[in-house]
Amino acid sequence: MSLLSVYKVSKQFTVGDSVVQALDDVSFDVQEGECLAIVGESGSGKSTIANIILGIYSATEGSVLYKDKELPDKRGKALRRAIQLVQQNPLSSLNPRRTIGASLRLALDVHGIGEKKDRNGMVETLLEEVGLPSEFRHRSPAALSGGQRQRVAIARALACQSRLVVLDEPTSALDVLVQARVLKLLEDLKQRRNLTYIFITHDLSVVRNIADRVAVFEKGQLVEIGSTTDVFEDPKNPYTRRLMAAVPIVGRDEQALRDKLSETMK
Ligand code: ADP
Ligand code: MG
């Protein structure tokens, strides 16, 4: 049984007189415990599918099934808790007037997670789990760096104890070094908590490190899906091939050159 199935989903947006076909007959499954990457250029429909999975947008056609049950457009609390979203820009999803601790506490309160008396302690544990000092609970989002804020957004997804997390460009706004650390955190958490990820990104070098399978979107259509190794080493679709060709790959010769250069710089 798949944890999540997207079945023949189409989405049209009407803007003034024109209709945008953001998704066109998209179907795929997500298996429990895997990391499925969704890749594609800007405007290919990645965030639209994320929003439909989360119930933020409703599909024009088709359906989304969670544990073999069709998800309704209007989701009750239990379903809202079951699937969590981490967005590119956590500033837009964290209330600027609430402290970090209050935001995390609210997630626990809303979903009735744990005993009331234990929830402050749970907030501290969550912060520690994402590598932040528990004193950060007194801070406002503005007093954190981008990477730290993204860690808080991840902690909030964890607070709901959901097993399925949709990550929409979670590291795209971060510096390369910070990006690597947040990716490492996401990998550790996935292991530790046995999570399932739908990992949306336009950055293919990230995919290679983290994803088990890759789904390639082009102009609202899913043009290729397969194991990360297969899609990278033997892309079937011309668009995927072009996408892959654009990734800077460090070949053996290039690496040797880099090693030599760093030797001479010592
Ligand atoms: P991606 O995340 O891959 O960059 P999106 O899913 O955000 O792409 O967008 C896919 C297409 O749908 C784009 O043409 C975009 O302009 C359009 N679109 C997305 N959201 C809306 C919206 N709320 N209203 C109108 N058009 C939208
Ligand atoms: Mg997007």
Tab-separated table of C-alpha atoms and ligand atoms in Angstrom:
chain	number	residue	atom	x	y	z
A	1	MET	CA	0.000	0.000	0.000
A	2	SER	CA	1.252	3.459	-0.861
A	3	LEU	CA	1.193	6.073	1.844
A	4	LEU	CA	0.008	8.692	-0.639
A	5	SER	CA	-1.332	8.448	-4.170
A	6	VAL	CA	-1.835	11.317	-6.543
A	7	TYR	CA	-4.305	10.164	-9.176
A	8	LYS	CA	-4.956	11.934	-12.463
A	9	VAL	CA	-4.677	15.385	-10.916
A	10	SER	CA	-5.164	18.460	-13.069
A	11	LYS	CA	-5.250	22.045	-11.907
A	12	GLN	CA	-6.246	25.122	-13.823
A	13	PHE	CA	-5.950	28.647	-12.558
A	14	THR	CA	-8.103	31.298	-14.118
A	15	VAL	CA	-6.443	34.669	-14.124
A	16	GLY	CA	-8.608	37.315	-15.752
A	17	ASP	CA	-9.459	35.973	-19.198
A	18	SER	CA	-6.660	33.447	-19.382
A	19	VAL	CA	-6.460	29.913	-18.028
A	20	VAL	CA	-3.171	28.491	-16.751
A	21	GLN	CA	-2.862	24.716	-16.871
A	22	ALA	CA	-0.593	24.321	-13.813
A	23	LEU	CA	-0.994	20.523	-13.653
A	24	ASP	CA	-2.096	18.182	-16.399
A	25	ASP	CA	-3.173	14.626	-15.519
A	26	VAL	CA	-0.480	13.911	-12.941
A	27	SER	CA	-0.335	10.521	-11.194
A	28	PHE	CA	2.293	9.092	-8.829
A	29	ASP	CA	2.591	7.137	-5.586
A	30	VAL	CA	4.652	7.800	-2.493
A	31	GLN	CA	5.836	4.775	-0.545
A	32	GLU	CA	6.125	4.767	3.223
A	33	GLY	CA	9.655	5.672	4.346
A	34	GLU	CA	10.954	6.918	1.016
A	35	CYS	CA	12.165	10.315	-0.089
A	36	LEU	CA	10.539	11.177	-3.383
A	37	ALA	CA	12.042	14.231	-5.035
A	38	ILE	CA	9.958	16.381	-7.342
A	39	VAL	CA	12.124	18.351	-9.735
A	40	GLY	CA	11.487	20.707	-12.618
A	41	GLU	CA	12.051	24.246	-13.713
A	42	SER	CA	10.333	27.209	-12.151
A	43	GLY	CA	6.655	27.227	-13.126
A	44	SER	CA	6.478	23.480	-13.826
A	45	GLY	CA	3.789	22.934	-11.184
A	46	LYS	CA	5.838	21.722	-8.200
A	47	SER	CA	4.342	24.039	-5.595
A	48	THR	CA	0.879	23.527	-7.042
A	49	ILE	CA	1.067	19.784	-6.442
A	50	ALA	CA	2.406	20.451	-2.916
A	51	ASN	CA	-0.532	22.731	-2.192
A	52	ILE	CA	-3.008	20.191	-3.517
A	53	ILE	CA	-1.497	17.414	-1.408
A	54	LEU	CA	-1.760	19.694	1.639
A	55	GLY	CA	-5.366	20.625	0.848
A	56	ILE	CA	-4.487	24.307	0.441
A	57	TYR	CA	-5.674	24.182	-3.192
A	58	SER	CA	-8.310	21.835	-4.526
A	59	ALA	CA	-7.647	19.932	-7.738
A	60	THR	CA	-9.711	20.795	-10.806
A	61	GLU	CA	-9.782	17.089	-11.623
A	62	GLY	CA	-8.448	13.932	-10.046
A	63	SER	CA	-7.851	12.958	-6.452
A	64	VAL	CA	-5.273	12.480	-3.728
A	65	LEU	CA	-5.422	9.361	-1.562
A	66	TYR	CA	-3.798	9.055	1.851
A	67	LYS	CA	-3.544	5.483	3.111
A	68	ASP	CA	-5.934	4.442	0.350
A	69	LYS	CA	-8.633	6.932	1.353
A	70	GLU	CA	-9.520	9.871	-0.840
A	71	LEU	CA	-8.644	13.155	0.829
A	72	PRO	CA	-11.512	15.657	0.933
A	73	ASP	CA	-10.979	19.257	-0.173
A	74	LYS	CA	-11.873	20.455	3.296
A	75	ARG	CA	-9.637	18.636	5.751
A	76	GLY	CA	-10.457	17.998	9.379
A	77	LYS	CA	-7.893	18.460	12.124
A	78	ALA	CA	-6.600	14.891	12.010
A	79	LEU	CA	-5.851	15.092	8.296
A	80	ARG	CA	-4.306	18.532	8.618
A	81	ARG	CA	-2.032	17.062	11.223
A	82	ALA	CA	-1.161	13.974	9.167
A	83	ILE	CA	0.644	15.803	6.368
A	84	GLN	CA	2.993	18.670	7.185
A	85	LEU	CA	4.547	21.332	4.973
A	86	VAL	CA	7.929	23.002	5.215
A	87	GLN	CA	8.169	25.941	2.841
A	88	GLN	CA	11.033	27.781	1.249
A	89	ASN	CA	10.536	30.906	3.297
A	90	PRO	CA	9.774	30.186	6.961
A	91	LEU	CA	9.265	33.886	7.660
A	92	SER	CA	6.001	33.712	5.777
A	93	SER	CA	4.800	30.714	7.783
A	94	LEU	CA	5.917	31.776	11.284
A	95	ASN	CA	3.876	34.446	13.035
A	96	PRO	CA	6.308	37.368	13.574
A	97	ARG	CA	4.534	38.421	16.770
A	98	ARG	CA	4.856	35.037	18.438
A	99	THR	CA	7.993	33.735	20.056
A	100	ILE	CA	9.412	30.527	18.621
A	101	GLY	CA	8.311	28.722	21.770
A	102	ALA	CA	4.767	30.041	21.479
A	103	SER	CA	4.528	28.935	17.832
A	104	LEU	CA	5.661	25.424	18.672
A	105	ARG	CA	3.457	25.293	21.741
A	106	LEU	CA	0.460	26.348	19.643
A	107	ALA	CA	0.998	23.412	17.284
A	108	LEU	CA	0.964	21.056	20.279
A	109	ASP	CA	-2.121	22.728	21.780
A	110	VAL	CA	-4.116	22.786	18.542
A	111	HIS	CA	-3.580	19.093	17.938
A	112	GLY	CA	-3.788	18.095	21.596
A	113	ILE	CA	-0.388	16.451	21.544
A	114	GLY	CA	0.932	15.298	24.925
A	115	GLU	CA	-0.321	16.312	28.367
A	116	LYS	CA	-0.707	20.046	28.940
A	117	LYS	CA	1.832	20.047	31.759
A	118	ASP	CA	4.450	18.362	29.561
A	119	ARG	CA	4.136	20.646	26.541
A	120	ASN	CA	6.713	23.266	27.546
A	121	GLY	CA	9.214	20.476	28.014
A	122	MET	CA	8.231	19.074	24.622
A	123	VAL	CA	8.946	22.457	23.025
A	124	GLU	CA	12.473	22.383	24.473
A	125	THR	CA	13.010	18.830	23.251
A	126	LEU	CA	11.815	19.777	19.758
A	127	LEU	CA	14.262	22.673	19.584
A	128	GLU	CA	17.092	20.400	20.690
A	129	GLU	CA	16.073	17.827	18.130
A	130	VAL	CA	16.585	20.343	15.330
A	131	GLY	CA	19.899	21.486	16.771
A	132	LEU	CA	18.797	24.751	18.386
A	133	PRO	CA	19.409	25.791	21.999
A	134	SER	CA	16.205	25.525	24.032
A	135	GLU	CA	16.660	29.191	25.088
A	136	PHE	CA	15.636	30.083	21.547
A	137	ARG	CA	12.033	29.537	22.596
A	138	HIS	CA	12.028	33.095	23.974
A	139	ARG	CA	13.100	34.628	20.662
A	140	SER	CA	11.008	36.033	17.863
A	141	PRO	CA	11.468	34.726	14.294
A	142	ALA	CA	13.127	38.010	13.304
A	143	ALA	CA	15.926	37.348	15.792
A	144	LEU	CA	17.003	34.175	13.999
A	145	SER	CA	19.082	33.525	10.885
A	146	GLY	CA	17.510	31.946	7.798
A	147	GLY	CA	18.905	28.525	8.646
A	148	GLN	CA	17.726	28.748	12.253
A	149	ARG	CA	14.254	29.771	11.143
A	150	GLN	CA	14.108	26.833	8.785
A	151	ARG	CA	15.043	24.580	11.714
A	152	VAL	CA	12.086	26.022	13.649
A	153	ALA	CA	9.765	25.322	10.701
A	154	ILE	CA	11.051	21.733	10.690
A	155	ALA	CA	10.504	21.499	14.469
A	156	ARG	CA	6.926	22.610	13.983
A	157	ALA	CA	6.353	19.905	11.393
A	158	LEU	CA	7.800	17.392	13.853
A	159	ALA	CA	5.597	18.715	16.668
A	160	CYS	CA	2.575	17.301	14.846
A	161	GLN	CA	4.171	13.848	14.855
A	162	SER	CA	3.142	13.340	11.264
A	163	ARG	CA	4.987	10.766	9.205
A	164	LEU	CA	4.638	12.537	5.876
A	165	VAL	CA	6.379	15.847	5.301
A	166	VAL	CA	6.216	17.863	2.097
A	167	LEU	CA	9.300	20.037	1.774
A	168	ASP	CA	8.916	22.762	-0.861
A	169	GLU	CA	12.391	24.089	-1.716
A	170	PRO	CA	13.368	23.874	1.985
A	171	THR	CA	16.994	24.871	1.461
A	172	SER	CA	16.773	26.999	-1.672
A	173	ALA	CA	16.923	30.320	0.159
A	174	LEU	CA	19.946	29.331	2.271
A	175	ASP	CA	23.696	29.757	1.772
A	176	VAL	CA	25.465	26.660	0.509
A	177	LEU	CA	27.048	25.761	3.850
A	178	VAL	CA	23.852	26.276	5.820
A	179	GLN	CA	22.013	24.338	3.141
A	180	ALA	CA	24.301	21.338	3.665
A	181	ARG	CA	23.702	21.388	7.419
A	182	VAL	CA	19.931	21.619	7.097
A	183	LEU	CA	19.975	18.757	4.570
A	184	LYS	CA	21.985	16.661	6.997
A	185	LEU	CA	19.452	17.436	9.723
A	186	LEU	CA	16.583	16.411	7.441
A	187	GLU	CA	18.316	13.131	6.647
A	188	ASP	CA	18.969	12.396	10.331
A	189	LEU	CA	15.381	13.174	11.294
A	190	LYS	CA	14.036	11.015	8.503
A	191	GLN	CA	16.021	8.075	9.851
A	192	ARG	CA	15.286	8.707	13.496
A	193	ARG	CA	11.568	9.317	13.086
A	194	ASN	CA	10.980	7.041	10.150
A	195	LEU	CA	9.573	9.875	8.047
A	196	THR	CA	8.418	9.955	4.460
A	197	TYR	CA	9.462	12.996	2.413
A	198	ILE	CA	8.165	14.611	-0.718
A	199	PHE	CA	11.151	16.805	-1.438
A	200	ILE	CA	10.533	19.554	-3.976
A	201	THR	CA	13.516	21.298	-5.459
A	202	HIS	CA	14.916	22.739	-8.652
A	203	ASP	CA	18.419	21.838	-7.428
A	204	LEU	CA	19.426	18.474	-8.850
A	205	SER	CA	22.654	18.173	-6.877
A	206	VAL	CA	20.542	18.084	-3.697
A	207	VAL	CA	18.344	15.344	-5.155
A	208	ARG	CA	21.218	13.010	-5.794
A	209	ASN	CA	22.160	13.084	-2.114
A	210	ILE	CA	18.790	12.749	-0.496
A	211	ALA	CA	16.196	11.142	-2.785
A	212	ASP	CA	15.320	7.486	-3.336
A	213	ARG	CA	13.194	8.305	-6.371
A	214	VAL	CA	12.733	11.313	-8.597
A	215	ALA	CA	9.664	12.631	-10.387
A	216	VAL	CA	10.377	15.118	-13.161
A	217	PHE	CA	7.813	17.803	-13.940
A	218	GLU	CA	7.709	19.789	-17.144
A	219	LYS	CA	5.016	22.384	-17.775
A	220	GLY	CA	2.537	20.719	-15.442
A	221	GLN	CA	3.150	17.204	-16.670
A	222	LEU	CA	5.020	14.403	-14.993
A	223	VAL	CA	7.409	13.381	-17.751
A	224	GLU	CA	9.570	10.836	-15.927
A	225	ILE	CA	9.667	8.982	-12.631
A	226	GLY	CA	12.155	6.406	-11.411
A	227	SER	CA	14.898	5.588	-8.947
A	228	THR	CA	17.415	8.388	-8.454
A	229	THR	CA	20.203	6.268	-9.926
A	230	ASP	CA	18.197	5.380	-13.039
A	231	VAL	CA	16.984	8.899	-13.680
A	232	PHE	CA	20.457	10.398	-13.243
A	233	GLU	CA	22.411	7.772	-15.123
A	234	ASP	CA	19.988	6.930	-17.861
A	235	PRO	CA	17.302	9.588	-18.231
A	236	LYS	CA	14.656	8.446	-20.719
A	237	ASN	CA	12.904	11.705	-21.377
A	238	PRO	CA	14.542	14.400	-23.557
A	239	TYR	CA	13.558	17.117	-21.079
A	240	THR	CA	15.106	15.140	-18.194
A	241	ARG	CA	18.261	14.693	-20.251
A	242	ARG	CA	18.498	18.433	-20.815
A	243	LEU	CA	17.850	19.072	-17.135
A	244	MET	CA	20.558	16.596	-16.120
A	245	ALA	CA	23.046	17.987	-18.621
A	246	ALA	CA	22.758	21.357	-16.915
A	247	VAL	CA	23.957	19.978	-13.554
A	248	PRO	CA	27.568	20.697	-12.795
A	249	ILE	CA	29.034	17.235	-12.327
A	250	VAL	CA	32.403	16.875	-10.718
A	251	GLY	CA	34.158	14.303	-12.884
A	252	ARG	CA	37.255	12.368	-11.860
A	253	ASP	CA	39.598	14.566	-13.911
A	254	GLU	CA	38.075	17.718	-12.558
A	255	GLN	CA	38.298	16.384	-9.008
A	256	ALA	CA	41.966	15.496	-9.543
A	257	LEU	CA	42.567	19.044	-10.738
A	258	ARG	CA	40.776	20.457	-7.715
A	259	ASP	CA	42.801	18.236	-5.370
A	260	LYS	CA	46.009	19.405	-7.018
A	261	LEU	CA	44.967	23.046	-6.731
A	262	SER	CA	44.120	22.717	-3.057
A	263	GLU	CA	47.464	20.949	-2.502
A	264	THR	CA	49.365	23.882	-3.996
A	265	MET	CA	47.365	26.308	-1.901
A	266	LYS	CA	48.371	24.727	1.401
B	1	ADP	P1	6.823	25.815	-9.475
B	1	ADP	O1	6.594	25.627	-8.008
B	1	ADP	O2	7.264	24.567	-10.167
B	1	ADP	O3	7.749	26.952	-9.766
B	1	ADP	P2	4.019	26.565	-9.524
B	1	ADP	O4	3.308	25.328	-9.133
B	1	ADP	O5	4.174	27.617	-8.488
B	1	ADP	O6	5.439	26.198	-10.168
B	1	ADP	O7	3.277	27.219	-10.759
B	1	ADP	C1	2.844	26.488	-11.904
B	1	ADP	C2	2.065	27.416	-12.824
B	1	ADP	O8	0.838	27.787	-12.205
B	1	ADP	C3	2.775	28.716	-13.143
B	1	ADP	O9	2.464	29.070	-14.458
B	1	ADP	C4	2.179	29.694	-12.165
B	1	ADP	O10	2.230	30.993	-12.657
B	1	ADP	C5	0.749	29.196	-12.038
B	1	ADP	N1	0.173	29.466	-10.704
B	1	ADP	C6	0.595	28.927	-9.533
B	1	ADP	N2	-0.161	29.354	-8.503
B	1	ADP	C7	-1.086	30.197	-9.051
B	1	ADP	C8	-2.167	30.963	-8.510
B	1	ADP	N3	-2.437	30.945	-7.216
B	1	ADP	N4	-2.886	31.692	-9.394
B	1	ADP	C9	-2.625	31.703	-10.706
B	1	ADP	N5	-1.627	30.999	-11.267
B	1	ADP	C10	-0.863	30.255	-10.468
B	2	MG	MG	7.497	26.537	-6.313
